[in-house]
PDB file of C-alpha atoms in Angstrom:
ATOM      1  CA  MET A 243      37.638 112.016  -7.640  1.00 56.00           C
ATOM      2  CA  ILE A 244      39.930 114.762  -7.768  1.00 64.00           C
ATOM      3  CA  LYS A 245      39.320 117.698  -9.963  1.00 71.00           C
ATOM      4  CA  LEU A 246      41.917 119.114 -11.599  1.00 75.00           C
ATOM      5  CA  LYS A 247      40.651 120.353 -14.732  1.00 83.00           C
ATOM      6  CA  PRO A 248      40.798 124.347 -14.528  1.00 90.00           C
ATOM      7  CA  THR A 249      37.695 126.462 -16.013  1.00 92.00           C
ATOM      8  CA  TYR A 250      39.748 128.111 -18.346  1.00 92.00           C
ATOM      9  CA  ILE A 251      43.850 128.364 -19.213  1.00 91.00           C
ATOM     10  CA  VAL A 252      45.898 131.283 -20.324  1.00 93.00           C
ATOM     11  CA  GLU A 253      49.289 131.700 -20.571  1.00 93.00           C
ATOM     12  CA  ARG A 254      49.377 134.786 -17.988  1.00 94.00           C
ATOM     13  CA  VAL A 255      46.881 136.482 -15.898  1.00 96.00           C
ATOM     14  CA  THR A 256      47.279 139.385 -17.811  1.00 97.00           C
ATOM     15  CA  ASP A 257      45.565 137.224 -21.061  1.00 96.00           C
ATOM     16  CA  ILE A 258      42.316 136.938 -18.379  1.00 96.00           C
ATOM     17  CA  ASN A 259      39.738 138.807 -20.210  1.00 95.00           C
ATOM     18  CA  LEU A 260      38.016 141.158 -17.319  1.00 96.00           C
ATOM     19  CA  ASN A 261      34.724 141.785 -19.294  1.00 95.00           C
ATOM     20  CA  ASP A 262      34.007 137.885 -19.599  1.00 95.00           C
ATOM     21  CA  LEU A 263      34.240 137.681 -15.824  1.00 96.00           C
ATOM     22  CA  LYS A 264      31.988 140.515 -14.953  1.00 96.00           C
ATOM     23  CA  ALA A 265      29.178 139.045 -17.532  1.00 95.00           C
ATOM     24  CA  ASP A 266      29.791 135.669 -15.344  1.00 94.00           C
ATOM     25  CA  ASN A 267      28.956 137.671 -12.387  1.00 96.00           C
ATOM     26  CA  ILE A 268      32.281 137.064 -10.771  1.00 98.00           C
ATOM     27  CA  LYS A 269      33.124 139.755  -8.377  1.00 98.00           C
ATOM     28  CA  GLY A 270      36.545 138.684  -6.635  1.00 98.00           C
ATOM     29  CA  MET A 271      39.627 137.405  -7.369  1.00 98.00           C
ATOM     30  CA  ILE A 272      41.888 134.890  -5.835  1.00 98.00           C
ATOM     31  CA  PHE A 273      45.447 134.358  -6.764  1.00 98.00           C
ATOM     32  CA  ASP A 274      48.312 132.262  -5.884  1.00 96.00           C
ATOM     33  CA  LEU A 275      51.292 134.472  -5.787  1.00 95.00           C
ATOM     34  CA  ASP A 276      54.565 132.727  -6.572  1.00 90.00           C
ATOM     35  CA  ASN A 277      54.917 131.951 -10.338  1.00 91.00           C
ATOM     36  CA  THR A 278      51.560 133.581 -10.905  1.00 94.00           C
ATOM     37  CA  LEU A 279      52.143 137.431  -9.644  1.00 95.00           C
ATOM     38  CA  MET A 280      55.570 137.298  -8.651  1.00 92.00           C
ATOM     39  CA  HIS A 281      58.741 135.779  -9.796  1.00 86.00           C
ATOM     40  CA  PRO A 282      59.193 132.904  -7.089  1.00 82.00           C
ATOM     41  CA  LYS A 283      60.804 134.008  -3.845  1.00 76.00           C
ATOM     42  CA  THR A 284      61.708 137.531  -4.782  1.00 81.00           C
ATOM     43  CA  SER A 285      60.073 140.566  -4.484  1.00 80.00           C
ATOM     44  CA  TYR A 286      59.973 141.029  -8.551  1.00 84.00           C
ATOM     45  CA  LEU A 287      56.298 142.190  -9.462  1.00 89.00           C
ATOM     46  CA  PRO A 288      56.180 142.201 -13.367  1.00 92.00           C
ATOM     47  CA  GLU A 289      55.493 145.658 -14.538  1.00 94.00           C
ATOM     48  CA  ASP A 290      52.738 144.404 -16.945  1.00 95.00           C
ATOM     49  CA  ILE A 291      50.811 142.694 -14.202  1.00 95.00           C
ATOM     50  CA  GLU A 292      51.136 145.142 -11.406  1.00 94.00           C
ATOM     51  CA  LYS A 293      49.484 147.636 -14.100  1.00 96.00           C
ATOM     52  CA  TRP A 294      46.739 144.938 -14.613  1.00 97.00           C
ATOM     53  CA  LEU A 295      46.068 144.363 -11.095  1.00 97.00           C
ATOM     54  CA  ASP A 296      45.556 147.893 -10.897  1.00 96.00           C
ATOM     55  CA  LEU A 297      43.072 147.766 -13.509  1.00 95.00           C
ATOM     56  CA  VAL A 298      41.511 144.409 -11.651  1.00 97.00           C
ATOM     57  CA  LYS A 299      40.990 146.433  -8.702  1.00 96.00           C
ATOM     58  CA  ASN A 300      38.576 148.587 -10.197  1.00 96.00           C
ATOM     59  CA  ASP A 301      35.709 146.203 -10.735  1.00 96.00           C
ATOM     60  CA  PHE A 302      36.977 143.085  -8.566  1.00 98.00           C
ATOM     61  CA  LYS A 303      37.759 142.661  -4.772  1.00 98.00           C
ATOM     62  CA  ILE A 304      41.342 140.281  -4.574  1.00 98.00           C
ATOM     63  CA  ALA A 305      43.288 138.346  -2.343  1.00 98.00           C
ATOM     64  CA  ILE A 306      46.361 136.461  -2.236  1.00 97.00           C
ATOM     65  CA  LEU A 307      46.365 132.706  -1.264  1.00 97.00           C
ATOM     66  CA  SER A 308      50.125 131.215  -1.047  1.00 94.00           C
ATOM     67  CA  ASN A 309      51.214 128.098   0.896  1.00 92.00           C
ATOM     68  CA  ASN A 310      54.993 130.241   0.616  1.00 90.00           C
ATOM     69  CA  PRO A 311      55.906 129.808   4.535  1.00 90.00           C
ATOM     70  CA  TYR A 312      57.869 132.883   4.931  1.00 89.00           C
ATOM     71  CA  THR A 313      54.865 135.792   6.721  1.00 91.00           C
ATOM     72  CA  LYS A 314      56.916 139.045   5.859  1.00 93.00           C
ATOM     73  CA  TYR A 315      57.176 138.491   2.259  1.00 93.00           C
ATOM     74  CA  VAL A 316      53.765 137.416   1.564  1.00 93.00           C
ATOM     75  CA  LYS A 317      52.438 140.094   3.669  1.00 95.00           C
ATOM     76  CA  GLU A 318      54.785 142.571   1.352  1.00 93.00           C
ATOM     77  CA  ALA A 319      53.347 140.972  -1.832  1.00 93.00           C
ATOM     78  CA  GLY A 320      49.615 141.759  -0.503  1.00 94.00           C
ATOM     79  CA  GLU A 321      50.893 145.310   0.518  1.00 94.00           C
ATOM     80  CA  ARG A 322      52.677 146.180  -2.978  1.00 92.00           C
ATOM     81  CA  VAL A 323      49.552 144.701  -4.644  1.00 93.00           C
ATOM     82  CA  GLY A 324      46.909 146.393  -2.004  1.00 94.00           C
ATOM     83  CA  CYS A 325      45.321 143.136  -0.947  1.00 96.00           C
ATOM     84  CA  VAL A 326      45.129 141.031   1.984  1.00 95.00           C
ATOM     85  CA  ALA A 327      47.373 138.054   1.445  1.00 96.00           C
ATOM     86  CA  TYR A 328      47.536 134.471   3.232  1.00 96.00           C
ATOM     87  CA  GLU A 329      50.775 132.554   4.157  1.00 94.00           C
ATOM     88  CA  ARG A 330      51.232 129.187   4.621  1.00 94.00           C
ATOM     89  CA  ALA A 331      47.436 128.533   2.785  1.00 92.00           C
ATOM     90  CA  GLY A 332      47.936 124.874   2.742  1.00 88.00           C
ATOM     91  CA  LYS A 333      46.490 124.224  -0.479  1.00 90.00           C
ATOM     92  CA  PRO A 334      44.788 122.116  -1.288  1.00 88.00           C
ATOM     93  CA  ARG A 335      43.171 122.556   1.999  1.00 91.00           C
ATOM     94  CA  ARG A 336      40.031 124.511   2.025  1.00 93.00           C
ATOM     95  CA  LYS A 337      40.571 126.431   5.516  1.00 94.00           C
ATOM     96  CA  ALA A 338      42.589 129.434   3.831  1.00 94.00           C
ATOM     97  CA  ALA A 339      40.826 129.665   0.867  1.00 95.00           C
ATOM     98  CA  ILE A 340      37.507 130.016   2.777  1.00 96.00           C
ATOM     99  CA  ARG A 341      38.734 132.343   4.951  1.00 96.00           C
ATOM    100  CA  ALA A 342      39.714 134.699   2.007  1.00 97.00           C
ATOM    101  CA  LEU A 343      35.699 134.207   0.824  1.00 97.00           C
ATOM    102  CA  LYS A 344      34.633 135.269   4.032  1.00 97.00           C
ATOM    103  CA  ASP A 345      37.054 138.419   3.938  1.00 96.00           C
ATOM    104  CA  LEU A 346      36.124 139.451   1.001  1.00 97.00           C
ATOM    105  CA  ASP A 347      32.763 138.835   1.481  1.00 98.00           C
ATOM    106  CA  LEU A 348      31.580 136.696  -1.180  1.00 98.00           C
ATOM    107  CA  LEU A 349      30.549 133.429  -2.198  1.00 98.00           C
ATOM    108  CA  PRO A 350      32.373 131.024  -3.646  1.00 97.00           C
ATOM    109  CA  GLY A 351      30.452 131.175  -7.289  1.00 97.00           C
ATOM    110  CA  GLU A 352      31.226 134.760  -7.083  1.00 98.00           C
ATOM    111  CA  VAL A 353      34.751 134.250  -6.937  1.00 98.00           C
ATOM    112  CA  VAL A 354      38.080 132.885  -9.371  1.00 98.00           C
ATOM    113  CA  ILE A 355      40.918 131.408  -8.333  1.00 98.00           C
ATOM    114  CA  ILE A 356      44.294 132.008 -10.303  1.00 98.00           C
ATOM    115  CA  GLY A 357      47.160 129.812 -10.152  1.00 96.00           C
ATOM    116  CA  ASP A 358      50.040 127.717 -11.982  1.00 93.00           C
ATOM    117  CA  ARG A 359      49.341 124.576 -10.019  1.00 88.00           C
ATOM    118  CA  PRO A 360      46.414 122.115 -10.637  1.00 88.00           C
ATOM    119  CA  LEU A 361      47.400 120.066  -7.456  1.00 85.00           C
ATOM    120  CA  THR A 362      46.944 123.360  -5.327  1.00 90.00           C
ATOM    121  CA  ASP A 363      45.472 126.139  -7.011  1.00 94.00           C
ATOM    122  CA  ILE A 364      42.751 124.694  -9.083  1.00 93.00           C
ATOM    123  CA  TRP A 365      41.837 121.850  -7.104  1.00 91.00           C
ATOM    124  CA  VAL A 366      40.929 123.743  -3.880  1.00 95.00           C
ATOM    125  CA  GLY A 367      38.873 126.314  -5.948  1.00 96.00           C
ATOM    126  CA  GLN A 368      37.357 122.944  -7.727  1.00 94.00           C
ATOM    127  CA  ARG A 369      36.421 121.721  -4.116  1.00 93.00           C
ATOM    128  CA  LEU A 370      34.953 125.090  -3.396  1.00 96.00           C
ATOM    129  CA  GLY A 371      32.840 125.645  -6.042  1.00 95.00           C
ATOM    130  CA  MET A 372      34.664 128.599  -7.673  1.00 97.00           C
ATOM    131  CA  VAL A 373      35.807 129.077 -11.297  1.00 96.00           C
ATOM    132  CA  THR A 374      39.444 128.156 -11.738  1.00 96.00           C
ATOM    133  CA  ILE A 375      42.284 129.896 -14.335  1.00 96.00           C
ATOM    134  CA  LEU A 376      44.893 127.431 -14.825  1.00 94.00           C
ATOM    135  CA  VAL A 377      48.345 129.882 -15.781  1.00 94.00           C
ATOM    136  CA  ASP A 378      51.871 129.098 -16.755  1.00 90.00           C
ATOM    137  CA  PRO A 379      54.224 129.669 -14.335  1.00 89.00           C
ATOM    138  CA  LEU A 380      56.516 132.645 -15.184  1.00 87.00           C
ATOM    139  CA  LEU A 381      59.468 131.173 -14.400  1.00 74.00           C
ATOM    140  CA  LYS A 382      59.409 127.395 -15.249  1.00 64.00           C
ATOM    141  CA  HIS A 383      63.329 126.968 -16.038  1.00 60.00           C
ATOM    142  CA  GLU A 384      64.223 127.985 -12.668  1.00 60.00           C
ATOM    143  CA  GLU A 385      62.085 125.536 -10.621  1.00 61.00           C
ATOM    144  CA  VAL A 386      63.659 122.455  -9.096  1.00 65.00           C
ATOM    145  CA  TRP A 387      63.523 119.421 -10.798  1.00 67.00           C
ATOM    146  CA  ILE A 388      60.746 117.748  -8.870  1.00 68.00           C
ATOM    147  CA  ILE A 389      58.370 120.325  -9.219  1.00 69.00           C
ATOM    148  CA  ARG A 390      59.093 120.199 -13.019  1.00 67.00           C
ATOM    149  CA  TYR A 391      58.270 116.872 -12.673  1.00 66.00           C
ATOM    150  CA  LEU A 392      55.198 117.198 -10.506  1.00 71.00           C
ATOM    151  CA  ARG A 393      53.926 119.948 -13.476  1.00 63.00           C
ATOM    152  CA  LYS A 394      54.752 117.245 -16.521  1.00 70.00           C
ATOM    153  CA  LEU A 395      52.413 115.002 -14.225  1.00 71.00           C
ATOM    154  CA  GLU A 396      49.677 117.224 -13.372  1.00 69.00           C
ATOM    155  CA  ARG A 397      49.401 118.283 -17.259  1.00 70.00           C
ATOM    156  CA  ILE A 398      49.014 114.923 -18.735  1.00 68.00           C
ATOM    157  CA  PHE A 399      46.843 114.239 -15.994  1.00 66.00           C
ATOM    158  CA  ILE A 400      44.099 117.088 -17.279  1.00 65.00           C
ATOM    159  CA  ALA A 401      45.086 116.318 -20.964  1.00 64.00           C
ATOM    160  CA  LYS A 402      43.493 112.769 -19.964  1.00 61.00           C
ATOM    161  CA  ALA A 403      40.952 113.845 -18.530  1.00 57.00           C
ATOM    162  CA  SER A 404      39.634 116.950 -21.224  1.00 54.00           C
ATOM    163  CA  LYS A 405      40.651 116.701 -24.693  1.00 49.00           C
ATOM    164  CA  THR A 406      40.139 120.284 -24.854  1.00 46.00           C
ATOM    165  CA  PHE A 407      40.320 123.345 -22.889  1.00 45.00           C
ATOM    166  CA  THR A 408      38.128 126.509 -23.022  1.00 43.00           C
ATOM    167  CA  GLN A 409      40.106 129.097 -23.837  1.00 44.00           C
ATOM    168  CA  LEU A 410      39.339 132.847 -22.271  1.00 43.00           C
ATOM    169  CA  GLU A 411      39.769 135.014 -25.176  1.00 38.00           C
ATOM    170  CA  GLU A 412      40.254 138.470 -25.535  1.00 36.00           C
ATOM    171  CA  LYS A 413      37.542 140.453 -27.518  1.00 34.00           C
TER     172      LYS A 413
END
């Protein structure tokens, strides 16, 4: 059975409570790139996310796992964020995520995967036994129609699978 229900849902990555994750023995974070950390197909990293990532790197190992096929774009994003970045990840396939776990030297239960797509980011995390966090896409209105349609279907599927979501709350 496909597991698309995320462990947590937050609006933006900056809403994630880092103390809660540390208390749950999370030692690493794997991020989707486009529409999670950066605006899609641009090199724009919002300032609040950039500052938040600086805090994250104090306590967590991090990596970027992107389905984006453009090596230069993804690698430059990784350099800007200050972490290893994998392009052409093929999510929800597990191969690239397993490679990221090995490179981070962490077990799946010690890592949270964060992304904006249940059918890719959340599903691969669920398949590997990671904590999963679904975020709202940074730029919903600029997506092609098929992606907007798929997002609606994903949300309906998740809502039917679970009437309520556990929220990460700021303390």
